[in-house]
Coordinates of C-alpha atoms in Angstrom, one line a residue:
Chain A
M1 CA 0.0 0.0 0.0
R2 CA 2.9 2.3 0.8
A3 CA 4.2 2.0 -2.8
T4 CA 0.7 2.6 -4.2
L5 CA 0.4 5.8 -2.1
A6 CA 3.7 6.9 -3.4
L7 CA 2.5 6.3 -7.0
M8 CA -0.6 8.4 -6.2
Q9 CA 1.6 11.1 -4.8
S10 CA 3.6 11.2 -8.0
R11 CA 0.6 11.0 -10.3
L12 CA -1.1 13.9 -8.4
D13 CA 1.9 16.1 -9.0
D14 CA 1.6 15.2 -12.7
S15 CA -2.1 16.1 -12.8
P16 CA -2.4 19.9 -13.2
H17 CA -6.2 19.9 -13.2
L18 CA -6.2 18.1 -9.8
L19 CA -3.7 20.4 -8.3
R20 CA -5.9 23.3 -9.5
L21 CA -9.0 21.6 -8.0
G22 CA -7.2 21.0 -4.7
R23 CA -5.4 24.3 -4.4
L24 CA -7.4 25.1 -1.2
F25 CA -7.1 21.6 0.2
S26 CA -4.7 21.4 3.1
E27 CA -5.8 18.7 5.4
T28 CA -4.7 15.3 6.8
V29 CA -6.8 12.3 5.7
L30 CA -6.6 8.9 7.3
I31 CA -6.7 6.0 4.9
E32 CA -7.1 2.7 6.7
V33 CA -6.7 -0.5 4.8
D34 CA -7.3 -3.8 6.6
G35 CA -6.6 -2.0 9.8
A36 CA -3.3 -0.5 8.7
E37 CA -3.3 3.3 9.0
Y38 CA -1.9 5.8 6.5
Y39 CA -2.0 9.5 7.3
L40 CA -1.9 11.6 4.1
T41 CA -1.1 15.2 4.7
F42 CA -2.2 17.5 1.8
R43 CA -0.8 21.0 1.4
D44 CA -2.4 23.2 -1.3
G45 CA -3.5 20.1 -3.3
H46 CA -0.1 18.4 -3.1
L47 CA 0.3 15.2 -1.1
A48 CA 3.1 16.6 1.1
A49 CA 3.6 13.6 3.5
I50 CA 2.6 10.0 3.9
A51 CA 2.9 8.7 7.5
E52 CA 2.2 5.1 8.5
G53 CA 0.4 4.4 11.8
P54 CA -0.7 3.3 14.1
S55 CA -1.0 6.7 15.8
R56 CA -3.3 8.1 18.4
K57 CA -1.7 11.5 18.2
T58 CA -2.2 12.4 14.6
P59 CA -5.3 14.5 14.0
W60 CA -7.2 13.9 10.8
R61 CA -10.1 15.7 9.1
F62 CA -11.9 12.7 7.6
A63 CA -11.1 9.0 7.2
L64 CA -11.7 6.3 4.6
R65 CA -11.6 2.8 6.0
T66 CA -11.7 -0.2 3.6
D67 CA -9.8 -3.4 2.7
A68 CA -7.1 -4.2 0.1
D69 CA -9.4 -6.4 -2.0
A70 CA -12.0 -3.7 -2.3
L71 CA -9.4 -1.1 -3.3
A72 CA -8.0 -3.5 -5.9
Q73 CA -11.4 -3.9 -7.4
F74 CA -12.0 -0.1 -7.2
W75 CA -8.8 0.4 -9.2
Q76 CA -9.9 -1.9 -12.0
P77 CA -10.4 -0.1 -15.3
R78 CA -14.2 -0.8 -15.2
P79 CA -15.0 -1.9 -11.7
R80 CA -18.1 -4.0 -10.9
P81 CA -21.2 -2.2 -9.5
G82 CA -20.5 -0.9 -6.0
F83 CA -16.8 -1.0 -6.4
H84 CA -16.9 1.9 -9.0
D85 CA -17.0 4.7 -6.4
L86 CA -16.0 5.5 -2.9
F87 CA -19.6 5.9 -1.8
G88 CA -20.3 2.6 -3.6
L89 CA -17.8 0.9 -1.3
V90 CA -19.8 2.4 1.6
K91 CA -23.1 1.3 0.1
I92 CA -22.0 -2.4 -0.3
G93 CA -20.4 -2.5 3.2
R94 CA -16.8 -2.5 2.0
G95 CA -15.9 1.0 3.1
R96 CA -16.6 3.5 5.9
I97 CA -16.2 7.2 5.9
D98 CA -15.8 9.0 9.2
G99 CA -15.0 12.5 10.5
D100 CA -15.8 15.9 8.9
I101 CA -17.9 14.7 5.9
L102 CA -18.7 18.3 4.9
T103 CA -15.0 18.9 4.2
L104 CA -14.9 15.8 2.1
V105 CA -18.0 16.8 0.2
K106 CA -16.6 20.3 -0.4
N107 CA -13.5 18.7 -2.0
L108 CA -15.2 15.6 -3.2
R109 CA -14.2 15.7 -6.9
F110 CA -10.6 16.3 -5.9
F111 CA -10.5 13.5 -3.4
K112 CA -12.4 11.0 -5.5
E113 CA -10.1 11.6 -8.5
F114 CA -7.0 11.4 -6.2
M115 CA -8.2 8.0 -4.9
A116 CA -8.8 6.8 -8.4
L117 CA -5.2 7.7 -9.6
P118 CA -3.9 4.1 -9.6
R119 CA -6.8 3.1 -11.9
T120 CA -5.7 2.5 -15.5
A121 CA -7.8 4.0 -18.2
P122 CA -10.2 1.5 -19.8
Q123 CA -9.9 0.7 -23.5
P124 CA -12.7 2.3 -25.6
E125 CA -15.7 0.0 -25.9
E126 CA -17.4 -1.0 -29.1
T127 CA -20.9 0.6 -28.9
A128 CA -23.8 -0.6 -30.9
Chain B
M1 CA -24.7 24.6 -41.9
T2 CA -26.8 21.6 -40.6
F3 CA -29.1 22.1 -37.7
E4 CA -30.0 19.2 -35.4
P5 CA -33.7 18.2 -35.9
V6 CA -34.5 19.4 -32.4
T7 CA -36.7 22.5 -32.0
G8 CA -36.9 24.6 -28.8
R9 CA -39.9 26.7 -27.9
Y10 CA -41.3 28.5 -24.9
L11 CA -44.8 28.3 -23.4
T12 CA -46.4 29.7 -20.3
V13 CA -48.6 27.6 -18.0
T14 CA -50.2 28.3 -14.7
V15 CA -49.2 26.0 -11.8
Q16 CA -50.7 26.4 -8.4
G17 CA -51.9 29.9 -9.3
R18 CA -48.5 31.1 -10.6
R19 CA -47.3 31.7 -14.1
Q20 CA -44.4 29.6 -15.2
R21 CA -42.5 30.1 -18.4
I22 CA -41.5 26.7 -19.6
Y23 CA -38.8 25.7 -22.2
V24 CA -39.7 22.7 -24.4
E25 CA -37.7 20.8 -26.9
M26 CA -39.3 18.6 -29.4
A27 CA -38.4 16.3 -32.4
G28 CA -40.0 13.6 -34.5
T29 CA -43.3 12.5 -35.8
G30 CA -45.8 10.0 -34.5
T31 CA -46.8 8.7 -31.1
P32 CA -46.2 11.5 -28.6
V33 CA -43.8 10.9 -25.7
L34 CA -43.3 13.4 -22.9
C35 CA -39.8 13.1 -21.3
L36 CA -38.9 14.3 -17.8
H37 CA -35.4 15.1 -16.6
T38 CA -33.8 14.1 -13.3
A39 CA -33.3 16.3 -10.2
G40 CA -30.7 19.1 -10.6
A41 CA -30.5 18.8 -14.4
D42 CA -32.6 19.7 -17.4
T43 CA -33.9 18.7 -20.8
R44 CA -30.4 18.3 -22.3
Q45 CA -30.4 14.8 -20.7
W46 CA -32.7 13.7 -23.5
R47 CA -30.5 15.2 -26.4
H48 CA -29.6 11.8 -27.9
I49 CA -33.1 10.5 -27.9
L50 CA -34.4 13.7 -29.6
N51 CA -31.6 13.3 -32.2
D52 CA -32.3 9.6 -32.8
A53 CA -33.4 9.3 -36.5
E54 CA -35.0 5.9 -36.1
L55 CA -37.0 6.6 -32.9
T56 CA -38.1 10.0 -34.1
A57 CA -39.4 8.4 -37.3
T58 CA -42.3 6.9 -35.3
H59 CA -42.4 9.0 -32.1
R60 CA -42.7 12.7 -31.4
F61 CA -40.7 13.5 -28.3
F62 CA -41.2 16.4 -26.1
A63 CA -38.9 17.3 -23.2
F64 CA -39.3 20.3 -21.0
D65 CA -37.3 22.1 -18.3
M66 CA -39.1 22.1 -15.0
P67 CA -39.5 25.6 -13.5
W68 CA -36.2 26.8 -11.9
H69 CA -34.3 24.4 -14.2
G70 CA -32.4 24.9 -17.5
K71 CA -34.0 27.6 -19.6
S72 CA -37.3 27.7 -17.6
L73 CA -37.1 30.7 -15.3
P74 CA -38.1 30.6 -11.7
P75 CA -41.5 32.2 -11.0
E76 CA -41.8 35.9 -10.2
G77 CA -40.7 36.6 -6.6
F78 CA -38.3 33.6 -6.5
Q79 CA -35.6 35.8 -5.0
T80 CA -37.0 35.6 -1.5
E81 CA -38.3 32.0 -1.7
E82 CA -36.9 28.7 -0.6
Y83 CA -37.3 26.3 -3.6
L84 CA -38.8 23.0 -2.4
L85 CA -40.5 20.8 -5.0
T86 CA -43.7 19.0 -3.9
T87 CA -45.5 16.1 -5.4
D88 CA -48.6 18.2 -6.0
A89 CA -46.7 21.0 -7.8
Y90 CA -44.8 18.5 -9.8
I91 CA -48.0 16.6 -10.9
E92 CA -49.7 19.9 -11.8
T93 CA -46.7 21.0 -13.8
V94 CA -46.5 17.9 -15.9
L95 CA -50.3 17.9 -16.6
A96 CA -50.3 21.6 -17.4
V97 CA -47.4 21.3 -19.9
S98 CA -49.0 18.2 -21.5
H99 CA -52.3 20.1 -21.9
A100 CA -50.6 23.2 -23.2
L101 CA -48.8 21.1 -25.8
G102 CA -52.1 19.7 -26.9
L103 CA -50.9 16.1 -26.3
D104 CA -53.5 13.3 -26.5
R105 CA -52.5 10.6 -24.0
P106 CA -48.8 10.7 -24.5
I107 CA -46.4 8.1 -23.2
L108 CA -44.7 9.5 -20.1
A109 CA -41.0 8.7 -19.8
G110 CA -39.2 10.1 -16.7
C111 CA -35.9 9.5 -15.0
S112 CA -35.1 9.5 -11.3
M113 CA -37.5 12.1 -9.8
G114 CA -39.1 12.2 -13.2
G115 CA -39.7 8.4 -12.9
R116 CA -41.0 8.8 -9.4
I117 CA -43.6 11.4 -10.6
A118 CA -44.4 9.2 -13.6
L119 CA -45.5 6.5 -11.2
Q120 CA -47.5 9.0 -9.2
L121 CA -49.2 10.0 -12.4
A122 CA -49.8 6.4 -13.2
A123 CA -51.6 6.0 -9.9
L124 CA -53.5 9.3 -9.9
H125 CA -54.0 10.5 -13.5
A126 CA -53.6 7.4 -15.7
D127 CA -56.4 8.6 -18.0
R128 CA -54.1 11.4 -19.3
F129 CA -51.4 9.0 -20.6
A130 CA -50.9 6.0 -22.8
G131 CA -48.2 4.3 -20.7
F132 CA -45.3 5.0 -18.4
I133 CA -41.6 4.4 -18.7
A134 CA -40.1 4.9 -15.2
I135 CA -36.3 5.0 -15.4
E136 CA -34.2 4.8 -12.3
A137 CA -37.5 5.1 -10.4
S138 CA -38.5 3.6 -7.1
D139 CA -41.2 3.9 -4.5
F140 CA -39.1 5.9 -2.0
Q141 CA -35.4 6.7 -1.3
P142 CA -34.5 8.4 1.9
A143 CA -31.3 10.4 1.7
W144 CA -28.0 8.9 2.9
Y145 CA -26.5 12.4 2.6
D146 CA -27.5 15.8 4.0
I147 CA -29.4 17.7 1.3
D148 CA -28.4 21.0 2.9
W149 CA -24.8 20.3 1.6
F150 CA -25.9 21.4 -1.8
H151 CA -27.0 25.0 -0.9
R152 CA -24.7 26.9 1.4
P153 CA -22.9 30.2 1.1
D154 CA -19.4 28.8 1.5
A155 CA -19.3 26.2 -1.2
H156 CA -20.5 25.7 -4.8
G157 CA -23.6 23.5 -4.6
G158 CA -23.4 22.6 -8.3
E159 CA -19.8 21.3 -8.1
M160 CA -20.6 19.4 -4.9
G161 CA -23.7 17.9 -6.4
A162 CA -21.9 16.8 -9.6
A163 CA -19.2 15.2 -7.5
L164 CA -21.8 13.3 -5.5
V165 CA -23.9 12.1 -8.4
S166 CA -20.8 11.0 -10.3
A167 CA -21.1 8.0 -7.9
N168 CA -24.2 7.0 -10.0
I169 CA -22.5 7.0 -13.4
S170 CA -21.3 3.7 -14.9
P171 CA -17.6 3.2 -15.7
H172 CA -18.9 2.0 -19.1
A173 CA -20.1 5.5 -19.9
P174 CA -18.1 7.3 -22.6
D175 CA -16.0 10.0 -20.9
A176 CA -17.4 12.8 -23.0
E177 CA -21.0 12.0 -22.1
R178 CA -20.1 11.4 -18.4
W179 CA -18.8 15.0 -18.2
N180 CA -21.7 16.4 -20.3
T181 CA -24.0 14.8 -17.8
L182 CA -22.1 16.2 -14.8
W183 CA -22.0 19.7 -16.4
M184 CA -25.7 20.1 -16.0
F185 CA -25.5 19.5 -12.3
M186 CA -22.6 22.0 -12.1
Q187 CA -24.8 24.6 -13.8
S188 CA -27.9 23.9 -11.7
G189 CA -29.2 27.1 -10.0
P190 CA -28.5 27.7 -6.3
G191 CA -30.7 25.5 -4.1
V192 CA -32.4 23.8 -7.0
F193 CA -30.8 20.4 -6.6
R194 CA -31.6 20.6 -2.9
G195 CA -35.2 21.5 -3.5
D196 CA -35.6 18.6 -5.9
L197 CA -34.0 16.2 -3.4
S198 CA -36.5 17.4 -0.8
F199 CA -39.2 15.9 -3.0
Y200 CA -37.2 12.8 -3.9
T201 CA -36.0 11.9 -0.4
R202 CA -38.8 13.1 1.9
D203 CA -42.1 12.3 0.2
D204 CA -43.0 8.6 0.5
S205 CA -46.7 9.0 -0.6
L206 CA -46.1 6.8 -3.6
I207 CA -45.7 3.6 -1.6
G208 CA -49.4 3.4 -0.7
R209 CA -50.5 4.2 -4.2
L210 CA -48.6 1.7 -6.3
A211 CA -51.2 -1.1 -6.0
R212 CA -53.8 1.1 -7.6
I213 CA -51.9 1.4 -10.8
D214 CA -53.9 -0.5 -13.6
T215 CA -51.3 -1.8 -16.1
T216 CA -54.1 -3.4 -18.2
R217 CA -55.0 0.2 -19.2
T218 CA -51.6 1.9 -19.1
P219 CA -48.5 -0.3 -19.2
V220 CA -45.7 0.5 -16.8
H221 CA -42.1 -0.5 -17.5
L222 CA -39.2 0.2 -15.2
L223 CA -35.6 0.5 -16.4
V224 CA -32.8 0.5 -13.9
G225 CA -29.0 0.7 -14.2
A226 CA -26.8 -1.8 -12.3
Y227 CA -24.4 1.0 -11.4
D228 CA -27.2 3.2 -9.9
L229 CA -26.4 3.6 -6.2
T230 CA -29.4 5.9 -5.6
C231 CA -32.1 3.7 -7.1
T232 CA -30.6 0.2 -7.1
P233 CA -31.9 -2.7 -9.1
E234 CA -33.3 -4.0 -5.9
D235 CA -35.2 -0.8 -5.3
A236 CA -36.6 -0.9 -8.8
R237 CA -37.5 -4.5 -8.6
R238 CA -39.3 -4.0 -5.3
T239 CA -41.2 -1.1 -6.8
A240 CA -42.2 -3.1 -9.9
A241 CA -43.3 -6.0 -7.8
A242 CA -45.8 -3.7 -6.0
I243 CA -47.4 -2.7 -9.3
P244 CA -49.5 -5.6 -10.6
G245 CA -48.5 -6.3 -14.2
A246 CA -45.5 -3.9 -14.3
T247 CA -42.3 -5.1 -15.9
C248 CA -38.7 -4.2 -15.0
T249 CA -35.4 -4.5 -16.9
V250 CA -31.9 -4.2 -15.4
M251 CA -29.4 -2.5 -17.6
D252 CA -26.1 -4.1 -16.6
E253 CA -23.7 -1.4 -17.9
L254 CA -25.6 1.7 -17.1
G255 CA -26.1 4.1 -14.2
H256 CA -28.6 6.7 -12.9
F257 CA -28.6 8.9 -16.0
P258 CA -28.7 6.3 -18.8
M259 CA -30.0 8.4 -21.6
S260 CA -27.4 11.1 -21.0
E261 CA -24.4 9.2 -19.7
H262 CA -24.4 6.3 -22.2
P263 CA -26.7 7.0 -25.1
A264 CA -25.7 4.0 -27.2
G265 CA -26.0 1.6 -24.3
F266 CA -29.4 3.0 -23.3
R267 CA -31.0 3.1 -26.8
P268 CA -32.0 -0.5 -27.2
F269 CA -33.6 -0.6 -23.7
F270 CA -35.5 2.5 -24.4
A271 CA -36.7 1.2 -27.8
D272 CA -37.9 -1.9 -26.1
A273 CA -39.7 0.1 -23.5
L274 CA -41.4 2.2 -26.2
A275 CA -42.5 -1.0 -27.9
R276 CA -44.0 -2.3 -24.7
M277 CA -46.2 0.8 -24.5
K278 CA -47.9 0.0 -27.8
V279 CA -50.3 -2.5 -26.2
A280 CA -52.1 0.6 -24.9
D281 CA -53.1 1.4 -28.4
H282 CA -55.5 -1.5 -28.4
V283 CA -57.2 -0.9 -25.1

């Protein structure tokens, strides 16, 4: 997971539109995967630091708790229903979002697209 | 220069004693079909159906922007009002527009809140329509979010609304149409999405009315996308099961805005739904 987060950090820096969307976002977000904690500190839209837990001292604004298999499915080019969106993971019982939800919603497009950065683009479909 | 075959006109109707200037788009020849958009959006969601050469060869489609939406202005005095859509106002608006257009028992096709009101009309005013296509429609959906998020002075309700509803768009949707669909939510007027959601997430009056829908006189067909988190296939199946004779099709690769997010994927399901409405011609 640490390597994936580093990849996301790098892809974020290479995504000018995300940096523009997140330019006012300077918060710490907790990502918990199978109980392992990762504290992501964003500054002006950049992922400035990734700190592994556990920690009872690190304040965070909101948290996404899920499992590695759910994230692997979320990162598929065309995920199955429910695995296609962060709120889908919550809906099917494979994710939980805690904390200051309003801050998440105010920055929802930025955070959703950040979380989807490991996803590879799907091949174009043949359409009837 | 080649224009699209879609024509846009304005008409004025009176709803609950107030004048409403309504924008209507139309295209095609044949059986009339009145199309209703979702919450927080407008008639542009139907752009591909109104441009479909084959479907418009046998059907005349009408789609209109609800008051406060798209190119329909809010009513006079709106500046001091809180917009909250109600079932009664919604029903009266659809009936008034259908009457003003001179439609004789059109098929009613609505998506999301438009599908909800289509089922209300099937229960309460079936004599005014030939059949009902209820897309991403269910008996009742309480909100899992706070609808007040979408109308506040410190954030852009449209951008937040678009980010939220993107959860309901299928990953099979072409990227261009995904973003065209989201753009409408981004453009939605302040408080309009919230006011629509008030109707959609708080009024459960349809539940007790479903059993009175007579599908022997007016067919009811439900369409639901597998990627719809708001109205899930389970929600649509439950709703269809409560309407004797109603049918329901799950669209595996589509989401909550099928006609807009994935036009090519939606088209065969919609053509099938229109064909199912034809039995009404013989009643």
